[in-house]
XYZ file of C-alpha atoms in Angstrom:
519
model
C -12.282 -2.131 39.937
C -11.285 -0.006 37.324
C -10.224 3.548 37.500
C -11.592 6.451 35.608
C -9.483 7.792 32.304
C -7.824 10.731 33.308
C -5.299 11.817 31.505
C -2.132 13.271 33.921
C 0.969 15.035 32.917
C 4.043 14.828 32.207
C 3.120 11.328 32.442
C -0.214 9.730 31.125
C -1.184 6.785 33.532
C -2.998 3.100 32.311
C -5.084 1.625 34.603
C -4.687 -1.753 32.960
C -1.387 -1.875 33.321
C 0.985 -2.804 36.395
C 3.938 -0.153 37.003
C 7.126 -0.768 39.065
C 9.176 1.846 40.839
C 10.378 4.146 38.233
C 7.085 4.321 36.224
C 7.680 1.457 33.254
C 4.745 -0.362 33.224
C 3.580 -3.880 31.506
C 1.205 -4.386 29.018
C -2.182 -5.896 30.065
C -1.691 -9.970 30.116
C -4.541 -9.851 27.521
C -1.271 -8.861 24.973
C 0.096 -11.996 25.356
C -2.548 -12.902 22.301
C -1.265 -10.376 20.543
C 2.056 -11.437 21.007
C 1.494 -15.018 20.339
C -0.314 -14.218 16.743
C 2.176 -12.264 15.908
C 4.728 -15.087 16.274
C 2.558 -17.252 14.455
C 2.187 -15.272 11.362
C 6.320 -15.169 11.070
C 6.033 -18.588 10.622
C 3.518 -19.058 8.574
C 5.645 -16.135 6.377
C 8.486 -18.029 6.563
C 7.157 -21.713 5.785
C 8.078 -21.486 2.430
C 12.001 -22.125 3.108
C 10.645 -25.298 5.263
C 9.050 -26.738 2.146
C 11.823 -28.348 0.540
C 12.728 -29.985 3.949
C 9.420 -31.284 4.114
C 9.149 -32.480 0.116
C 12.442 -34.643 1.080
C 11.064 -36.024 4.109
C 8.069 -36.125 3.143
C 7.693 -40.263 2.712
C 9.930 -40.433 6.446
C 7.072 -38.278 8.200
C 3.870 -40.553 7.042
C 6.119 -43.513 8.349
C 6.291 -42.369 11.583
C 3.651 -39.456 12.243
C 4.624 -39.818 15.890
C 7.824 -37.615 15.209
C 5.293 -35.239 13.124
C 2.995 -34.761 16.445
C 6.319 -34.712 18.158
C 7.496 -31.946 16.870
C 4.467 -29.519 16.548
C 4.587 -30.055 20.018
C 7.987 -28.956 20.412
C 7.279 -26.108 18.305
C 3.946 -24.914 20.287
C 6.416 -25.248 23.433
C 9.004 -23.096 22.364
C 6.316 -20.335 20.706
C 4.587 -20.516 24.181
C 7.816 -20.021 26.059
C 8.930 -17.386 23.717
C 5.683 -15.518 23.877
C 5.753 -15.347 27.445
C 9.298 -13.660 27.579
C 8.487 -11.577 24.890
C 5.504 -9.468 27.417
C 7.864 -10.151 30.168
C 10.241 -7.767 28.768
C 8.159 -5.567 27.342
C 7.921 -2.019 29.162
C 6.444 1.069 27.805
C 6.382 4.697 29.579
C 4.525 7.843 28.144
C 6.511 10.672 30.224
C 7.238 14.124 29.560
C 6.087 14.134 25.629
C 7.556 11.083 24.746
C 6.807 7.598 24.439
C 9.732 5.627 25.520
C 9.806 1.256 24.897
C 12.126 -1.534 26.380
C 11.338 -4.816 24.822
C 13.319 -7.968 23.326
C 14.251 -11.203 24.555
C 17.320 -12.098 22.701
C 17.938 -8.773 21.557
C 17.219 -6.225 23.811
C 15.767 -2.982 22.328
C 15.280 0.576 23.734
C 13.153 3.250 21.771
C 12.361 6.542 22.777
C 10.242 8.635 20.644
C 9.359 11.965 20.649
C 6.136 12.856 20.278
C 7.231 15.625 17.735
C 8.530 12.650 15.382
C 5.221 10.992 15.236
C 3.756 11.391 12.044
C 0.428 9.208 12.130
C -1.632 7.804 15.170
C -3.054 4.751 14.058
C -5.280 2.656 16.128
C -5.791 -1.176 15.391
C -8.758 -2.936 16.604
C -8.207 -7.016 15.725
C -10.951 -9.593 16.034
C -9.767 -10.856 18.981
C -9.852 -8.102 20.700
C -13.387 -6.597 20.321
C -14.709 -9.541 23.227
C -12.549 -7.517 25.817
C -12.427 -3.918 24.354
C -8.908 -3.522 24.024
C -7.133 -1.787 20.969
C -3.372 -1.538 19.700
C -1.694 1.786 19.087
C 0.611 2.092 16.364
C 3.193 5.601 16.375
C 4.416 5.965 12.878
C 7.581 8.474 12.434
C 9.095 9.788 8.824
C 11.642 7.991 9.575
C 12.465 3.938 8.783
C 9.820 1.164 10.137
C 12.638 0.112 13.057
C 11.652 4.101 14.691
C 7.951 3.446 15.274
C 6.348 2.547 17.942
C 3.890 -0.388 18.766
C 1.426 -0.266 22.311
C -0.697 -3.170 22.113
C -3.477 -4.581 24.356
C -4.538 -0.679 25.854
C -8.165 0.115 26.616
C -9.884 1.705 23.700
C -10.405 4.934 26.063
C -6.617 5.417 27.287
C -5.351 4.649 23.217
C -8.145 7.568 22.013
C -6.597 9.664 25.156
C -3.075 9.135 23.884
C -3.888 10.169 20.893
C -5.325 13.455 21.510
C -2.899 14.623 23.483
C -0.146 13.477 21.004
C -1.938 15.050 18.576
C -3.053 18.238 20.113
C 0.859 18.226 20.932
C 2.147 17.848 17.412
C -0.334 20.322 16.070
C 0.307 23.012 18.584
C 3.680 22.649 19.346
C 3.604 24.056 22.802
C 4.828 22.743 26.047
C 3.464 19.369 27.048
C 1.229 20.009 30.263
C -1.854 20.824 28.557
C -5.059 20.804 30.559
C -6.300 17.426 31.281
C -9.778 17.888 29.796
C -8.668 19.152 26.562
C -6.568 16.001 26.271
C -9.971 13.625 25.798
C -10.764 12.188 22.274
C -13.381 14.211 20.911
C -15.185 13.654 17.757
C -17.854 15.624 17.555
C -15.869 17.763 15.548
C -15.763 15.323 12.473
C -17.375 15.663 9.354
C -17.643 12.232 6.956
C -16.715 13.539 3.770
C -17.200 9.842 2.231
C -18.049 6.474 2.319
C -18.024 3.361 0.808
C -21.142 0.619 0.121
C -20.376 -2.798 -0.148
C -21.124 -2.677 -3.648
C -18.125 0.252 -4.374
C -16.060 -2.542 -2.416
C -17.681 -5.736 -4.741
C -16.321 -3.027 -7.735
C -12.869 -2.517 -5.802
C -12.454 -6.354 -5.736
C -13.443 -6.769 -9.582
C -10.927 -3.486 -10.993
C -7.835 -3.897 -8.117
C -5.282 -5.743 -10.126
C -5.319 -8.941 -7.058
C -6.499 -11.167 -9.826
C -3.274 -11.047 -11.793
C -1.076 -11.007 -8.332
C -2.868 -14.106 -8.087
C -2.520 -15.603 -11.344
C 1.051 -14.461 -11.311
C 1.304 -16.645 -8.143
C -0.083 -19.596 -9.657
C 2.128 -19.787 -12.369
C 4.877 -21.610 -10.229
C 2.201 -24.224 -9.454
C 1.515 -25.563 -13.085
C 2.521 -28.980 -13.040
C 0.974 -29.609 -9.686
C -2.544 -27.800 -10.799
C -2.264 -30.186 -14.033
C -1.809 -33.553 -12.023
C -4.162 -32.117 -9.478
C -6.934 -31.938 -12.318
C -5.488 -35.460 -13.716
C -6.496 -37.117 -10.164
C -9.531 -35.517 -9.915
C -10.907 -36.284 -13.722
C -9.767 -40.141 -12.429
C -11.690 -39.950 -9.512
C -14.892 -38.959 -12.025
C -13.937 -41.430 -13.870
C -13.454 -38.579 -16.903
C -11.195 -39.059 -19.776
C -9.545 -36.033 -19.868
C -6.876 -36.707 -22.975
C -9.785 -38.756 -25.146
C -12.279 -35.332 -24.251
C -9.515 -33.449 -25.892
C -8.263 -35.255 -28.876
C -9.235 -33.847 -32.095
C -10.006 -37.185 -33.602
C -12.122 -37.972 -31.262
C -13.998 -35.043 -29.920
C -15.137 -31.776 -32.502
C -13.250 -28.475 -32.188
C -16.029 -26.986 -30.670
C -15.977 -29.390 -27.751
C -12.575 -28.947 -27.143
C -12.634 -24.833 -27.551
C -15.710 -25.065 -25.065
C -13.649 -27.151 -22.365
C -11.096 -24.832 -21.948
C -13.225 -21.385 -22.135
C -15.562 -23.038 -18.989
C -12.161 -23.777 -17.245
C -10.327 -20.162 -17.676
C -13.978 -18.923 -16.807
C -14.003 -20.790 -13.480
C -10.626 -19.875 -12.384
C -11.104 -16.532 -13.052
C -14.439 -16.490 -11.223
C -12.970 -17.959 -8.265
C -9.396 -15.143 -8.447
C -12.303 -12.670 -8.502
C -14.291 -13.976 -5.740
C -11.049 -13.887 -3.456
C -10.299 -10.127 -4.949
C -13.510 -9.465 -3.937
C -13.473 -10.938 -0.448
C -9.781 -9.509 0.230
C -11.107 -5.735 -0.622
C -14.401 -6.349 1.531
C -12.149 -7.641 4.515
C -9.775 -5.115 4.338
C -12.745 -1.676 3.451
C -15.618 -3.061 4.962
C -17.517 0.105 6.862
C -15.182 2.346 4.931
C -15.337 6.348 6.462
C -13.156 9.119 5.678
C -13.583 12.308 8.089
C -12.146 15.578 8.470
C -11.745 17.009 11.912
C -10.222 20.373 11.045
C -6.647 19.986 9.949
C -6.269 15.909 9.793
C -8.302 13.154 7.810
C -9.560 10.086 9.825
C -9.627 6.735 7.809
C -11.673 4.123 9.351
C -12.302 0.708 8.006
C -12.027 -3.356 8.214
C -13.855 -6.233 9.001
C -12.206 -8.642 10.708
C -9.604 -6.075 11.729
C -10.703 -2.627 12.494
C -7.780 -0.263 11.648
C -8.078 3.495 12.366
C -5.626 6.115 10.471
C -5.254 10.017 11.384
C -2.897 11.978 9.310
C -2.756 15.982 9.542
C -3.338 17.671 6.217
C -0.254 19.747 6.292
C 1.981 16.334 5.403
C 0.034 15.953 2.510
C 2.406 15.812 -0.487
C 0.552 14.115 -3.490
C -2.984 13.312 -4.182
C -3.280 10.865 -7.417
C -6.386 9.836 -8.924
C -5.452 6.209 -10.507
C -7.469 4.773 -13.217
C -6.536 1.271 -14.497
C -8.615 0.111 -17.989
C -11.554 -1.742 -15.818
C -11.971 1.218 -13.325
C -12.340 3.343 -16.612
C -14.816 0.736 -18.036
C -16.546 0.662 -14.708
C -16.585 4.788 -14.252
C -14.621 4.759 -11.067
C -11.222 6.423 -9.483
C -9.082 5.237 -6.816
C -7.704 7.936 -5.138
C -4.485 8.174 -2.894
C -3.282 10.753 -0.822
C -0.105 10.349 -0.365
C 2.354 11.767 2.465
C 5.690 11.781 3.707
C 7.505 8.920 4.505
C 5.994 6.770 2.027
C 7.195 2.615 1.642
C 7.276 0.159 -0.642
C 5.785 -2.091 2.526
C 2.376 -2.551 2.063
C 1.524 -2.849 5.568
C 3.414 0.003 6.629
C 1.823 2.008 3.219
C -1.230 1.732 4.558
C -0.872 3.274 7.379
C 1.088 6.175 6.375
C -1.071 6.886 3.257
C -5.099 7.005 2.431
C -6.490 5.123 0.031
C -10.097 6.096 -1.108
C -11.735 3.006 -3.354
C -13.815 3.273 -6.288
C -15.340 6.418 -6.107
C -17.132 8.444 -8.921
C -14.897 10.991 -10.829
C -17.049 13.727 -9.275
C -16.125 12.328 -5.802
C -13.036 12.468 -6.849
C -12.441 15.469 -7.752
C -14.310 16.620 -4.478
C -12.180 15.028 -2.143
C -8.672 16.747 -4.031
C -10.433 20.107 -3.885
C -11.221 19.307 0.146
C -7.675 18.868 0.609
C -6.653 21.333 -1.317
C -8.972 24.215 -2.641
C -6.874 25.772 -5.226
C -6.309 23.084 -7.488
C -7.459 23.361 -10.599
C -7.329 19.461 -11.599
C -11.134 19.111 -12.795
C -10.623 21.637 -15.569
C -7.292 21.818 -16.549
C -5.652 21.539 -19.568
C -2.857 19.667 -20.147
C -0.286 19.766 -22.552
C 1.563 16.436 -24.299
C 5.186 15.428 -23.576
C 7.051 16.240 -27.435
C 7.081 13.539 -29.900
C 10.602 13.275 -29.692
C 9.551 10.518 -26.741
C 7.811 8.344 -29.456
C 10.445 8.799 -32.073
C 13.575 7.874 -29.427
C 11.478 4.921 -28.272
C 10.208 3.575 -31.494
C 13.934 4.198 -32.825
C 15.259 1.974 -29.677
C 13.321 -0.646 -29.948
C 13.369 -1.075 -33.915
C 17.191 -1.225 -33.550
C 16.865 -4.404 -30.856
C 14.116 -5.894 -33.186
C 16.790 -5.920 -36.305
C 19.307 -7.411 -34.554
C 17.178 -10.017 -33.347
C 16.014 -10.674 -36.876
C 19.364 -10.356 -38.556
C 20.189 -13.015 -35.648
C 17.549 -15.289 -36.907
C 18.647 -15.089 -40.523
C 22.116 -16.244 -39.902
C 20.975 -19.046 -37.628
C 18.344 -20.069 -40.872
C 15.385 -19.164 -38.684
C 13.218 -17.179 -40.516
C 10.294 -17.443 -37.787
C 12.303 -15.523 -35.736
C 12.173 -12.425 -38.338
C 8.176 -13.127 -38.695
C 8.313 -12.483 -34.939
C 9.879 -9.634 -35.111
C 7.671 -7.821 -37.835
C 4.424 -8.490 -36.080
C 6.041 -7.705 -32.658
C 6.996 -3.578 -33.972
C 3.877 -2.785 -34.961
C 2.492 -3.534 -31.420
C 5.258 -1.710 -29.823
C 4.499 1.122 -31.940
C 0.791 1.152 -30.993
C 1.635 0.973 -27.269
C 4.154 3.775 -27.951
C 1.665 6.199 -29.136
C -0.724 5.311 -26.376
C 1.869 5.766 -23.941
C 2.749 9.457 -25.603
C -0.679 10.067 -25.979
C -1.813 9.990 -22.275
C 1.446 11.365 -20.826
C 0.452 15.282 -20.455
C 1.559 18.015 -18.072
C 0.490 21.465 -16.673
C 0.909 23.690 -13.892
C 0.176 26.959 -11.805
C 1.036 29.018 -9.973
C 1.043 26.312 -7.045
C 0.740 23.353 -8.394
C 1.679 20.581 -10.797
C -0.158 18.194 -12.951
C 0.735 15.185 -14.181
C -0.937 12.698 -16.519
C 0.432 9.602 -17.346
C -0.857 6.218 -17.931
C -1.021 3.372 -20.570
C -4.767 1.338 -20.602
C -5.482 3.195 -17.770
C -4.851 6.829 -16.667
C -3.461 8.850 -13.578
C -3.350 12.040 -13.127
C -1.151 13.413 -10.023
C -1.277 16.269 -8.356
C 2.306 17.708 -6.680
C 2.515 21.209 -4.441
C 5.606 22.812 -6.115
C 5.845 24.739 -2.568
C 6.652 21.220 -0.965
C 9.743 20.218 -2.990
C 12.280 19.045 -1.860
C 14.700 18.595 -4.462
C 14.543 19.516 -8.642
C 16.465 18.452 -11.596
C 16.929 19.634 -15.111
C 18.468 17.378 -17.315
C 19.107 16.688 -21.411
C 20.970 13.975 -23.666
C 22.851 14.821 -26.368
C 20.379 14.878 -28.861
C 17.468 16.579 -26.558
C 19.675 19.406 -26.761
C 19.437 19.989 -30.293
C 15.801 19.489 -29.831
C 15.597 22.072 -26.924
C 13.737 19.454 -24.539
C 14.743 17.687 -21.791
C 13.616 15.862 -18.599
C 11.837 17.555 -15.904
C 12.652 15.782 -12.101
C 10.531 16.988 -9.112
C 11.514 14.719 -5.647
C 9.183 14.927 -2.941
C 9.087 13.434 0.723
C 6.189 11.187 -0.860
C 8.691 10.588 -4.135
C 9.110 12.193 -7.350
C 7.605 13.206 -10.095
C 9.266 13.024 -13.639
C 8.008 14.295 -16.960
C 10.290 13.705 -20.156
C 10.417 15.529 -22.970
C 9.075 19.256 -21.967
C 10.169 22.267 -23.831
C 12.947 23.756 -22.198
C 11.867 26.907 -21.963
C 8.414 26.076 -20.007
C 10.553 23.350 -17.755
C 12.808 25.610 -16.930
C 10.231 28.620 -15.730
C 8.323 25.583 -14.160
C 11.505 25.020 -11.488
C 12.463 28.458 -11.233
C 8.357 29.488 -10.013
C 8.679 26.547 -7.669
C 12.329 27.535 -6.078
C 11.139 30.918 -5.614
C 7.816 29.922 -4.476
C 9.824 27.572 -1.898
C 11.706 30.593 -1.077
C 9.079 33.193 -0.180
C 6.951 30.525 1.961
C 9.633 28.888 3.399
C 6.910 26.135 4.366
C 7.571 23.339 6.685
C 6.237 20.321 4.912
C 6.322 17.908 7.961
């Protein structure tokens, strides 16, 4: 029989879960799934040191595939074992505003964690856990990945509980026994401000830049992709090398082959882009309930992302050259405590696929009314950029080709005569998109080189500036222009000194009037 959600304080009670004397409780024995994925994908993440071991003994194994079956037995044992200790000595407590976790087997770890340190409530829904209703609850802080917390295998009502009244704690910042029936998940507040169709998500899959991750990936795996096609042209009973000899078979046959072959890998790269952005966006919604965006999404795993709007440090419309040929924007709103990890970027950040530029645009004046991004004007970075570059890399290319000369190479010097003028072009194109402007609050940024981005950075949320010049730069009266943020930094080269400077001076003083407390 299961008890009614009620949320108690100073210490918020699970139904699901067994306590012992001094409140800690257990996790649901549905977590030991959980817990027992988890351990699998390590593994599989960490196969790739095994494969060498298994290359060598490769021949020993199909000799005696007894010790094979042998030893993914052993293996299934220990991960068993180990997943069982692992919920053993796990033991979570939610008591007096804070969220407090024992866990580890052979290294025992205790985390408590205020709730004013959490930064994002983030509620994970994986396939195997829609059958019994059960979600996981994921505490992000600003701080590294080792401060966050994990709850897994809660009851979809307690984790939307926990979250209100974390959230209606952060947000008001008043003592923690808050009436009970404010502390319920409400959303009839929300407001959808976008969504995504599956075909935004097919055009996601086709612009995202997975298709050269992929190729990139493959590269490694020549050889074995070339006697992998060998086998299989025997198999057909295809003559691969007589197909392809120019005495034997015109140019046009030959030309054809290999265009219906690059076609048919890329089709398939694309097809898996497309999948992986459909898997990961699939029922894509983006509400506003007052002061936080709500990102839900994902199709085999249903993730759900609140972040308040006052931690909101960049928005940046990204552009790369098939989004531009497609008319679409990715947009990212970008907050504190930003990562390189992926996993962990996504949940501290909000990333809104292929929309329209006019979408775009709407959802950076939603967060922020008094940009002026759709109709502003920016002004190029000088042309001392192109001139230092094109000087740099002329100097490298000369050496190179007086390196060639003395060696008797002259195709090295050919090389190097067709390679400047391409390095020029993409020098220009690089000068040409990188612009800059700014009011009274804010800064603009454009920047790009096939594609475009365009950033948007509060000067009242900085958290650090820097003016600098070379030698030369001073002569010029230009110089670099550094703006570091919680989210990261901003840096424009070449500006006139006189508008950089008056750029950081508005934004100190601006910093100094409001005094504003970007977390």
């Amino acid at each position: 029989m299961e008890t009614s959600h009620v949320m108690t304080n100073p210490s918020i009670l699970e139904p699901e879960a067994t306590s012992n004397s001094v409140g800690w409780r257990r996790l649901s024995p549905i977590a030991l799934l959980y817990v027992l994925v988890n351990i699998l994908k390590f593994a599989a993440s960490n196969i790739l040191y095994l494969l060498p071991a298994l290359v060598v003994g490769w021949n020993t194994v199909i000799e005696y595939p007894h010790y094979l079956a042998l030893a993914a037995l052993l293996m299934l044992t220990l991960v068993s074992v180990y997943s069982v200790l692992t919920f053993r000595a796990y033991r979570y407590r939610v008591h007096q505003g804070h969220v407090e976790i024992r866990s580890g087997v052979l290294q025992k770890t205790a985390l408590d964690l205020p709730y004013e340190r959490i930064q994002n409530v983030r509620i994970v829904q994986p396939i195997y856990y829609r059958f019994t209703g059960h979600v996981c609850v994921e505490l992000d802080t600003a701080g590294s990945s080792d401060q966050e917390a994990k709850l897994y295998a809660l009851s979809k009502s307690y984790a939307e509980d926990l979250k209100a009244e974390i959230l209606q704690k952060v947000a008001l910042g008043a003592d923690i026994n808050v009436d009970a029936e404010s502390t319920f998940a409400d959303h009839s507040g929300e407001v959808i401000i976008n969504q995504r169709s599956l075909f935004d998500l097919v055009l996601h899959g086709i612009s995202s830049n997975r298709v050269w991750i992929m190729l990139g990936a493959l590269s490694p795996f020549t050889d074995e992709i070339i006697d992998y096609l060998e086998a299989a042209s025997s198999y057909l009973d295809l003559d691969l090398i007589a197909m392809l000899d120019p005495t034997k078979s015109s140019l046009v046959t030959v030309v054809v082959f290999f265009l219906s072959l690059a076609l048919t890998v890329f089709l398939v790269l694309v097809s898996l882009s497309i999948l992986g952005a459909i898997i990961t966006f699939y029922g894509f919604t983006l509400s506003r309930d007052d002061e936080r965006y709500i990102r839900r999404s994902g199709l085999l795993t249903k993730h759900e992302v609140t972040i308040k709007l006052s931690r909101l440090q960049q928005i940046v419309l990204k552009r790369d050259w098939l989004d531009m040929l497609l008319g679409r924007v990715n947009v990212k709103l970008l907050q504190s405590g930003s990562t390189n990890n992926s996993e962990t970027a996504q949940s501290k950040n909000l990333l809104v696929p292929s929309v329209t530029p006019k979408e775009a645009f709407e959802l950076s004046t939603d967060a922020w009314p008094e940009n002026r991004l759709s109709g502003i004007t920016y002004k190029r970075i000088g042309k001392g950029y192109m001139v230092s570059r094109l000087s740099m890399f002329s100097a490298v290319l000369s050496l190179i080709s007086l390196l060639g000369f003395t060696l008797n190479n002259s195709n090295v010097a050919i090389f190097c005569l067709i390679t400047l003028p391409l390095l020029a072009l993409a020098i220009f194109i690089r000068w040409w998109r990188w612009g800059y402007a700014h009011d009274e609050q804010y800064l603009y940024v454009r920047k790009g080189f096939l594609g475009v981005d365009q950033c948007i950075v509060p000067l009242y949320k900085l958290q650090q500036t820097r003016w600098s010049q070379t030698v030369w730069q001073k002569s010029a009266n230009v110089g670099q222009l550094k703006i570091v943020l919680a989210s990261g930094r901003q840096t424009v080269p070449f500006v006139d000194k006189t508008e950089g400077i008056k750029i950081l001076d508005d934004a100190l003083h601006r910093v100094e009037d409001l005094k504003p407390n970007w977390m």
